[in-house]
DNA sequence: CGGCATCCCTAATGATACTG
DNA sequence: CAGTATCATTAGGGATGCCG
């Protein structure tokens, strides 16, 4: 029988595992993270919202190059994951305001770690090859 | 004049920043990370190599669904980033062995954090919507 | 204003066959 | 065995225009 063991570590442990484990236990949650913050526009949107709440049009103007279609799609994704709050207030015109949720802000810790790792990696790569 | 300030935090600080800052300082390194471990096959390859060194054909068999073309490409990427070491030894047949480098193993810390965040997020999402 | 619907294009991946 | 070459497919976005 195959023994199913959960590794606390992913790459440093010598515990055997099956292809199933490889996929489900380690990879899926990491993929989730990548899906959540990956793509071309998720991070620009999140950082924009971290500064202040934005209306749809404001975001569109601030994030240069984004189309309303993509903005709409990405905002929906972020809202579905509870990172972004969407609030409609009908004055005379339709007005929709997007804001970061507390949960959205809690992404920050992870983002900082990823950023620092990335900065370090880039340093390493550029210093190695010259 | 616009003041250029580096935020230690990404989403929790109220310091203003320009679109340039948004892109270059925070987003690019995070994108780097995503590019390095993203894609369909990078993580399966890394986890496979973490267990033991593999030859090309072994990886191809172990990682179900991958084509030699993709395997070759992904291995090249990983090698370029210094995560994977490629060693050719000519016995009677051509034999190429791939292994994780120490630097590749150092990815582990970050992967564990991402995984744990992802697991937690998935829990949160499934408990919320039922 | 805040979006959706439609068409379109390219880059990434897959399938298959082949080579040193 | 360890890949490469070629063709076929697809999905992620862009461009544009329209609607409540």
mmCIF file of C-alpha atoms (C1' of nucleotides) in Angstrom:
data_model
loop_
_atom_site.group_PDB
_atom_site.id
_atom_site.type_symbol
_atom_site.label_atom_id
_atom_site.label_comp_id
_atom_site.label_asym_id
_atom_site.label_seq_id
_atom_site.Cartn_x
_atom_site.Cartn_y
_atom_site.Cartn_z
ATOM 1 C CA UNK A 1 0.000 0.000 0.000
ATOM 2 C CA UNK A 2 1.048 3.517 -0.658
ATOM 3 C CA UNK A 3 1.495 5.581 2.458
ATOM 4 C CA UNK A 4 -0.123 8.974 2.338
ATOM 5 C CA UNK A 5 1.881 11.440 4.341
ATOM 6 C CA UNK A 6 1.562 15.152 4.458
ATOM 7 C CA UNK A 7 4.821 16.954 4.156
ATOM 8 C CA UNK A 8 5.146 20.163 6.087
ATOM 9 C CA UNK A 9 7.836 21.071 3.653
ATOM 10 C CA UNK A 10 7.409 20.748 -0.064
ATOM 11 C CA UNK A 11 10.833 20.483 -1.601
ATOM 12 C CA UNK A 12 13.114 19.644 1.304
ATOM 13 C CA UNK A 13 11.610 16.504 2.717
ATOM 14 C CA UNK A 14 12.521 13.077 1.462
ATOM 15 C CA UNK A 15 9.136 11.541 2.120
ATOM 16 C CA UNK A 16 7.801 9.692 -0.878
ATOM 17 C CA UNK A 17 4.505 10.679 -2.341
ATOM 18 C CA UNK A 18 2.364 9.784 -5.279
ATOM 19 C CA UNK A 19 1.421 11.856 -8.259
ATOM 20 C CA UNK A 20 -1.941 12.346 -6.584
ATOM 21 C CA UNK A 21 -0.338 13.915 -3.565
ATOM 22 C CA UNK A 22 1.857 16.053 -5.737
ATOM 23 C CA UNK A 23 -1.199 17.522 -7.359
ATOM 24 C CA UNK A 24 -3.805 17.793 -4.706
ATOM 25 C CA UNK A 25 -2.069 18.599 -1.487
ATOM 26 C CA UNK A 26 0.762 20.864 -2.534
ATOM 27 C CA UNK A 27 0.021 22.127 -5.911
ATOM 28 C CA UNK A 28 -3.639 22.969 -5.845
ATOM 29 C CA UNK A 29 -3.482 25.559 -3.064
ATOM 30 C CA UNK A 30 -0.435 27.163 -4.636
ATOM 31 C CA UNK A 31 -2.271 27.289 -7.928
ATOM 32 C CA UNK A 32 -5.161 28.913 -6.113
ATOM 33 C CA UNK A 33 -2.879 31.676 -4.930
ATOM 34 C CA UNK A 34 -1.425 32.159 -8.367
ATOM 35 C CA UNK A 35 -4.855 32.292 -9.904
ATOM 36 C CA UNK A 36 -6.018 34.834 -7.360
ATOM 37 C CA UNK A 37 -3.194 37.306 -7.788
ATOM 38 C CA UNK A 38 -1.953 36.200 -11.191
ATOM 39 C CA UNK A 39 -2.978 37.531 -14.531
ATOM 40 C CA UNK A 40 -2.134 40.870 -15.930
ATOM 41 C CA UNK A 41 -4.446 43.106 -13.953
ATOM 42 C CA UNK A 42 -5.155 41.672 -10.496
ATOM 43 C CA UNK A 43 -2.166 43.244 -8.779
ATOM 44 C CA UNK A 44 -2.570 46.671 -10.362
ATOM 45 C CA UNK A 45 -6.196 46.665 -9.261
ATOM 46 C CA UNK A 46 -5.384 45.574 -5.726
ATOM 47 C CA UNK A 47 -2.638 48.137 -5.309
ATOM 48 C CA UNK A 48 -4.824 50.874 -6.711
ATOM 49 C CA UNK A 49 -7.605 49.982 -4.288
ATOM 50 C CA UNK A 50 -5.157 49.833 -1.405
ATOM 51 C CA UNK A 51 -4.566 53.520 -1.786
ATOM 52 C CA UNK A 52 -8.204 54.535 -1.936
ATOM 53 C CA UNK A 53 -11.620 53.341 -2.983
ATOM 54 C CA UNK A 54 -12.231 53.737 -6.674
ATOM 55 C CA UNK A 55 -15.163 53.933 -8.976
ATOM 56 C CA UNK A 56 -15.153 51.829 -12.112
ATOM 57 C CA UNK A 57 -14.165 54.657 -14.371
ATOM 58 C CA UNK A 58 -11.472 55.812 -11.999
ATOM 59 C CA UNK A 59 -9.876 52.403 -12.059
ATOM 60 C CA UNK A 60 -10.101 52.322 -15.815
ATOM 61 C CA UNK A 61 -8.280 55.613 -16.064
ATOM 62 C CA UNK A 62 -5.703 54.809 -13.418
ATOM 63 C CA UNK A 63 -4.735 51.423 -14.743
ATOM 64 C CA UNK A 64 -3.412 52.307 -18.116
ATOM 65 C CA UNK A 65 -4.139 49.849 -20.884
ATOM 66 C CA UNK A 66 -6.944 47.934 -19.245
ATOM 67 C CA UNK A 67 -10.208 47.534 -21.128
ATOM 68 C CA UNK A 68 -13.582 47.734 -19.392
ATOM 69 C CA UNK A 69 -14.121 44.107 -20.241
ATOM 70 C CA UNK A 70 -11.034 42.949 -18.398
ATOM 71 C CA UNK A 71 -11.570 45.357 -15.539
ATOM 72 C CA UNK A 72 -15.070 44.054 -15.063
ATOM 73 C CA UNK A 73 -13.945 40.457 -15.191
ATOM 74 C CA UNK A 74 -11.062 40.886 -12.797
ATOM 75 C CA UNK A 75 -13.172 42.834 -10.334
ATOM 76 C CA UNK A 76 -15.721 40.044 -10.344
ATOM 77 C CA UNK A 77 -13.020 37.501 -9.613
ATOM 78 C CA UNK A 78 -11.647 39.587 -6.789
ATOM 79 C CA UNK A 79 -15.116 40.131 -5.413
ATOM 80 C CA UNK A 80 -15.865 36.414 -5.571
ATOM 81 C CA UNK A 81 -12.781 35.754 -3.505
ATOM 82 C CA UNK A 82 -13.899 38.360 -1.040
ATOM 83 C CA UNK A 83 -10.932 40.643 -1.563
ATOM 84 C CA UNK A 84 -12.937 43.464 -2.990
ATOM 85 C CA UNK A 85 -16.238 44.964 -1.970
ATOM 86 C CA UNK A 86 -18.603 46.354 -4.568
ATOM 87 C CA UNK A 87 -21.050 49.009 -3.523
ATOM 88 C CA UNK A 88 -23.759 50.488 -5.688
ATOM 89 C CA UNK A 89 -25.205 53.826 -4.735
ATOM 90 C CA UNK A 90 -27.832 55.340 -6.970
ATOM 91 C CA UNK A 91 -27.620 59.044 -6.862
ATOM 92 C CA UNK A 92 -28.783 60.688 -10.035
ATOM 93 C CA UNK A 93 -26.332 58.567 -11.971
ATOM 94 C CA UNK A 94 -25.340 55.026 -11.361
ATOM 95 C CA UNK A 95 -22.307 54.961 -9.133
ATOM 96 C CA UNK A 96 -20.347 51.882 -8.192
ATOM 97 C CA UNK A 97 -17.484 52.012 -5.746
ATOM 98 C CA UNK A 98 -14.935 49.305 -5.234
ATOM 99 C CA UNK A 99 -12.911 48.903 -2.070
ATOM 100 C CA UNK A 100 -10.477 46.483 -0.481
ATOM 101 C CA UNK A 101 -11.943 44.275 2.214
ATOM 102 C CA UNK A 102 -10.089 43.482 5.412
ATOM 103 C CA UNK A 103 -9.546 40.024 4.033
ATOM 104 C CA UNK A 104 -8.130 41.561 0.897
ATOM 105 C CA UNK A 105 -5.663 43.504 2.983
ATOM 106 C CA UNK A 106 -4.628 40.299 4.677
ATOM 107 C CA UNK A 107 -3.109 39.272 1.348
ATOM 108 C CA UNK A 108 -0.427 41.788 2.073
ATOM 109 C CA UNK A 109 1.803 39.536 4.178
ATOM 110 C CA UNK A 110 2.065 36.990 1.429
ATOM 111 C CA UNK A 111 2.586 39.602 -1.273
ATOM 112 C CA UNK A 112 5.437 41.157 0.657
ATOM 113 C CA UNK A 113 7.153 37.796 0.981
ATOM 114 C CA UNK A 114 6.706 37.047 -2.683
ATOM 115 C CA UNK A 115 7.966 40.471 -3.661
ATOM 116 C CA UNK A 116 11.046 40.193 -1.489
ATOM 117 C CA UNK A 117 11.812 36.764 -2.829
ATOM 118 C CA UNK A 118 11.405 38.054 -6.345
ATOM 119 C CA UNK A 119 13.643 41.051 -5.752
ATOM 120 C CA UNK A 120 16.303 38.818 -4.308
ATOM 121 C CA UNK A 121 16.047 36.386 -7.184
ATOM 122 C CA UNK A 122 16.387 39.123 -9.738
ATOM 123 C CA UNK A 123 19.486 40.411 -7.970
ATOM 124 C CA UNK A 124 20.943 36.949 -7.958
ATOM 125 C CA UNK A 125 20.275 36.389 -11.614
ATOM 126 C CA UNK A 126 21.688 39.677 -12.821
ATOM 127 C CA UNK A 127 24.788 39.413 -10.662
ATOM 128 C CA UNK A 128 25.462 35.856 -11.803
ATOM 129 C CA UNK A 129 25.416 36.479 -15.508
ATOM 130 C CA UNK A 130 27.942 39.220 -16.010
ATOM 131 C CA UNK B 1 6.045 66.978 -7.757
ATOM 132 C CA UNK B 2 5.142 63.421 -7.121
ATOM 133 C CA UNK B 3 6.939 61.889 -4.186
ATOM 134 C CA UNK B 4 8.395 58.494 -4.808
ATOM 135 C CA UNK B 5 8.277 56.413 -1.679
ATOM 136 C CA UNK B 6 8.864 52.747 -1.265
ATOM 137 C CA UNK B 7 6.267 50.977 0.773
ATOM 138 C CA UNK B 8 7.448 48.107 2.913
ATOM 139 C CA UNK B 9 3.910 46.879 2.843
ATOM 140 C CA UNK B 10 1.975 46.594 -0.363
ATOM 141 C CA UNK B 11 -1.691 46.784 0.486
ATOM 142 C CA UNK B 12 -1.794 48.174 4.012
ATOM 143 C CA UNK B 13 0.016 51.436 3.745
ATOM 144 C CA UNK B 14 -1.686 54.659 2.824
ATOM 145 C CA UNK B 15 1.275 56.163 1.072
ATOM 146 C CA UNK B 16 0.430 57.439 -2.364
ATOM 147 C CA UNK B 17 2.259 56.085 -5.331
ATOM 148 C CA UNK B 18 2.195 56.413 -9.051
ATOM 149 C CA UNK B 19 1.316 53.852 -11.661
ATOM 150 C CA UNK B 20 5.022 53.496 -12.296
ATOM 151 C CA UNK B 21 5.633 52.486 -8.721
ATOM 152 C CA UNK B 22 2.715 50.127 -8.810
ATOM 153 C CA UNK B 23 4.250 48.303 -11.711
ATOM 154 C CA UNK B 24 7.936 48.297 -11.178
ATOM 155 C CA UNK B 25 8.552 48.068 -7.500
ATOM 156 C CA UNK B 26 5.810 45.788 -6.266
ATOM 157 C CA UNK B 27 4.408 44.004 -9.180
ATOM 158 C CA UNK B 28 7.389 42.999 -11.236
ATOM 159 C CA UNK B 29 9.099 40.853 -8.603
ATOM 160 C CA UNK B 30 5.807 39.175 -7.742
ATOM 161 C CA UNK B 31 5.276 38.496 -11.422
ATOM 162 C CA UNK B 32 8.743 37.000 -11.529
ATOM 163 C CA UNK B 33 7.798 34.543 -8.826
ATOM 164 C CA UNK B 34 4.576 33.643 -10.558
ATOM 165 C CA UNK B 35 6.369 33.112 -13.823
ATOM 166 C CA UNK B 36 8.961 30.903 -12.190
ATOM 167 C CA UNK B 37 6.579 28.544 -10.440
ATOM 168 C CA UNK B 38 3.487 29.211 -12.516
ATOM 169 C CA UNK B 39 2.358 27.372 -15.568
ATOM 170 C CA UNK B 40 0.995 23.922 -15.692
ATOM 171 C CA UNK B 41 4.134 21.862 -15.192
ATOM 172 C CA UNK B 42 6.703 23.722 -13.114
ATOM 173 C CA UNK B 43 5.430 22.610 -9.725
ATOM 174 C CA UNK B 44 4.942 18.972 -10.692
ATOM 175 C CA UNK B 45 8.490 18.911 -12.005
ATOM 176 C CA UNK B 46 9.924 20.556 -8.906
ATOM 177 C CA UNK B 47 8.091 18.269 -6.534
ATOM 178 C CA UNK B 48 9.099 15.229 -8.518
ATOM 179 C CA UNK B 49 12.734 16.296 -8.419
ATOM 180 C CA UNK B 50 12.514 17.019 -4.713
ATOM 181 C CA UNK B 51 11.949 13.346 -4.072
ATOM 182 C CA UNK B 52 14.791 12.103 -6.212
ATOM 183 C CA UNK B 53 16.854 12.929 -9.252
ATOM 184 C CA UNK B 54 15.144 11.942 -12.453
ATOM 185 C CA UNK B 55 16.122 11.218 -15.986
ATOM 186 C CA UNK B 56 14.152 12.828 -18.770
ATOM 187 C CA UNK B 57 12.111 9.753 -19.531
ATOM 188 C CA UNK B 58 11.418 9.134 -15.861
ATOM 189 C CA UNK B 59 9.973 12.613 -15.492
ATOM 190 C CA UNK B 60 7.899 12.116 -18.588
ATOM 191 C CA UNK B 61 6.421 8.926 -17.180
ATOM 192 C CA UNK B 62 5.921 10.294 -13.703
ATOM 193 C CA UNK B 63 4.219 13.507 -14.687
ATOM 194 C CA UNK B 64 1.157 12.236 -16.399
ATOM 195 C CA UNK B 65 -0.014 14.210 -19.382
ATOM 196 C CA UNK B 66 3.155 16.143 -20.093
ATOM 197 C CA UNK B 67 4.617 16.011 -23.577
ATOM 198 C CA UNK B 68 8.370 15.860 -24.208
ATOM 199 C CA UNK B 69 8.165 19.270 -25.798
ATOM 200 C CA UNK B 70 6.738 20.887 -22.696
ATOM 201 C CA UNK B 71 8.965 18.924 -20.374
ATOM 202 C CA UNK B 72 12.004 20.044 -22.301
ATOM 203 C CA UNK B 73 10.896 23.653 -22.307
ATOM 204 C CA UNK B 74 10.034 23.785 -18.623
ATOM 205 C CA UNK B 75 13.270 22.100 -17.645
ATOM 206 C CA UNK B 76 15.186 24.688 -19.622
ATOM 207 C CA UNK B 77 13.348 27.477 -17.822
ATOM 208 C CA UNK B 78 14.031 25.935 -14.446
ATOM 209 C CA UNK B 79 17.648 25.396 -15.343
ATOM 210 C CA UNK B 80 18.002 28.987 -16.502
ATOM 211 C CA UNK B 81 16.727 30.152 -13.129
ATOM 212 C CA UNK B 82 19.241 27.883 -11.462
ATOM 213 C CA UNK B 83 16.639 25.714 -9.734
ATOM 214 C CA UNK B 84 17.505 22.591 -11.624
ATOM 215 C CA UNK B 85 20.797 21.064 -12.550
ATOM 216 C CA UNK B 86 21.219 19.128 -15.794
ATOM 217 C CA UNK B 87 23.902 16.530 -15.992
ATOM 218 C CA UNK B 88 24.836 14.553 -19.061
ATOM 219 C CA UNK B 89 26.698 11.315 -18.627
ATOM 220 C CA UNK B 90 27.522 9.294 -21.689
ATOM 221 C CA UNK B 91 27.608 5.657 -20.828
ATOM 222 C CA UNK B 92 26.716 3.440 -23.736
ATOM 223 C CA UNK B 93 23.498 5.401 -24.141
ATOM 224 C CA UNK B 94 22.905 9.071 -23.726
ATOM 225 C CA UNK B 95 21.804 9.706 -20.183
ATOM 226 C CA UNK B 96 20.671 13.013 -18.777
ATOM 227 C CA UNK B 97 19.839 13.441 -15.131
ATOM 228 C CA UNK B 98 17.991 16.367 -13.647
ATOM 229 C CA UNK B 99 18.269 17.353 -10.022
ATOM 230 C CA UNK B 100 17.190 20.145 -7.709
ATOM 231 C CA UNK B 101 19.893 22.642 -6.836
ATOM 232 C CA UNK B 102 20.306 24.020 -3.339
ATOM 233 C CA UNK B 103 18.889 27.257 -4.611
ATOM 234 C CA UNK B 104 15.930 25.347 -5.990
ATOM 235 C CA UNK B 105 15.339 23.874 -2.564
ATOM 236 C CA UNK B 106 15.399 27.350 -1.102
ATOM 237 C CA UNK B 107 12.140 27.955 -2.940
ATOM 238 C CA UNK B 108 10.566 25.717 -0.348
ATOM 239 C CA UNK B 109 9.987 28.372 2.290
ATOM 240 C CA UNK B 110 7.978 30.486 -0.062
ATOM 241 C CA UNK B 111 6.057 27.541 -1.481
ATOM 242 C CA UNK B 112 5.041 26.429 2.002
ATOM 243 C CA UNK B 113 3.719 29.883 2.797
ATOM 244 C CA UNK B 114 1.806 30.060 -0.442
ATOM 245 C CA UNK B 115 0.395 26.598 0.060
ATOM 246 C CA UNK B 116 -0.739 27.334 3.583
ATOM 247 C CA UNK B 117 -2.327 30.562 2.515
ATOM 248 C CA UNK B 118 -4.092 28.738 -0.298
ATOM 249 C CA UNK B 119 -5.344 25.975 1.971
ATOM 250 C CA UNK B 120 -6.685 28.529 4.392
ATOM 251 C CA UNK B 121 -8.348 30.490 1.638
ATOM 252 C CA UNK B 122 -10.029 27.428 0.241
ATOM 253 C CA UNK B 123 -11.349 26.559 3.681
ATOM 254 C CA UNK B 124 -12.685 30.056 4.079
ATOM 255 C CA UNK B 125 -14.398 30.028 0.723
ATOM 256 C CA UNK B 126 -16.084 26.668 1.127
ATOM 257 C CA UNK B 127 -17.237 27.418 4.668
ATOM 258 C CA UNK B 128 -18.656 30.772 3.644
ATOM 259 C CA UNK B 129 -20.839 29.587 0.827
ATOM 260 C CA UNK B 130 -22.988 26.920 2.392
ATOM 261 C "C1'" DC C 1 -21.685 55.832 -15.722
ATOM 262 C "C1'" DG C 2 -20.915 51.025 -15.475
ATOM 263 C "C1'" DG C 3 -20.747 47.699 -17.787
ATOM 264 C "C1'" DC C 4 -21.841 43.490 -21.807
ATOM 265 C "C1'" DA C 5 -21.642 41.384 -26.462
ATOM 266 C "C1'" DT C 6 -19.178 40.519 -30.469
ATOM 267 C "C1'" DC C 7 -15.466 39.751 -33.284
ATOM 268 C "C1'" DC C 8 -10.610 38.988 -33.743
ATOM 269 C "C1'" DC C 9 -5.736 37.748 -33.022
ATOM 270 C "C1'" DT C 10 -1.793 35.836 -30.932
ATOM 271 C "C1'" DA C 11 0.765 33.142 -27.775
ATOM 272 C "C1'" DA C 12 0.794 29.009 -25.282
ATOM 273 C "C1'" DT C 13 0.009 24.322 -25.345
ATOM 274 C "C1'" DG C 14 -1.086 19.730 -27.351
ATOM 275 C "C1'" DA C 15 -0.544 15.821 -30.913
ATOM 276 C "C1'" DT C 16 2.232 13.480 -33.735
ATOM 277 C "C1'" DA C 17 6.179 12.254 -36.088
ATOM 278 C "C1'" DC C 18 10.944 12.215 -36.457
ATOM 279 C "C1'" DT C 19 16.281 12.495 -35.385
ATOM 280 C "C1'" DG C 20 21.230 12.215 -33.354
ATOM 281 C "C1'" DC D 1 17.310 7.849 -24.690
ATOM 282 C "C1'" DA D 2 16.691 12.608 -24.964
ATOM 283 C "C1'" DG D 3 15.002 15.459 -27.113
ATOM 284 C "C1'" DT D 4 13.295 18.573 -31.909
ATOM 285 C "C1'" DA D 5 10.181 19.839 -35.717
ATOM 286 C "C1'" DT D 6 5.885 20.566 -37.528
ATOM 287 C "C1'" DC D 7 1.128 21.077 -37.516
ATOM 288 C "C1'" DA D 8 -3.284 21.775 -35.108
ATOM 289 C "C1'" DT D 9 -5.914 23.617 -31.326
ATOM 290 C "C1'" DT D 10 -7.373 26.643 -27.822
ATOM 291 C "C1'" DA D 11 -7.854 30.058 -24.431
ATOM 292 C "C1'" DG D 12 -6.696 34.660 -22.897
ATOM 293 C "C1'" DG D 13 -7.002 38.947 -24.004
ATOM 294 C "C1'" DG D 14 -7.575 43.178 -27.155
ATOM 295 C "C1'" DA D 15 -10.687 46.387 -30.157
ATOM 296 C "C1'" DT D 16 -14.871 48.059 -30.925
ATOM 297 C "C1'" DG D 17 -19.547 49.084 -30.422
ATOM 298 C "C1'" DC D 18 -23.891 48.956 -27.856
ATOM 299 C "C1'" DC D 19 -27.201 49.218 -23.790
ATOM 300 C "C1'" DG D 20 -29.807 50.285 -19.327
#
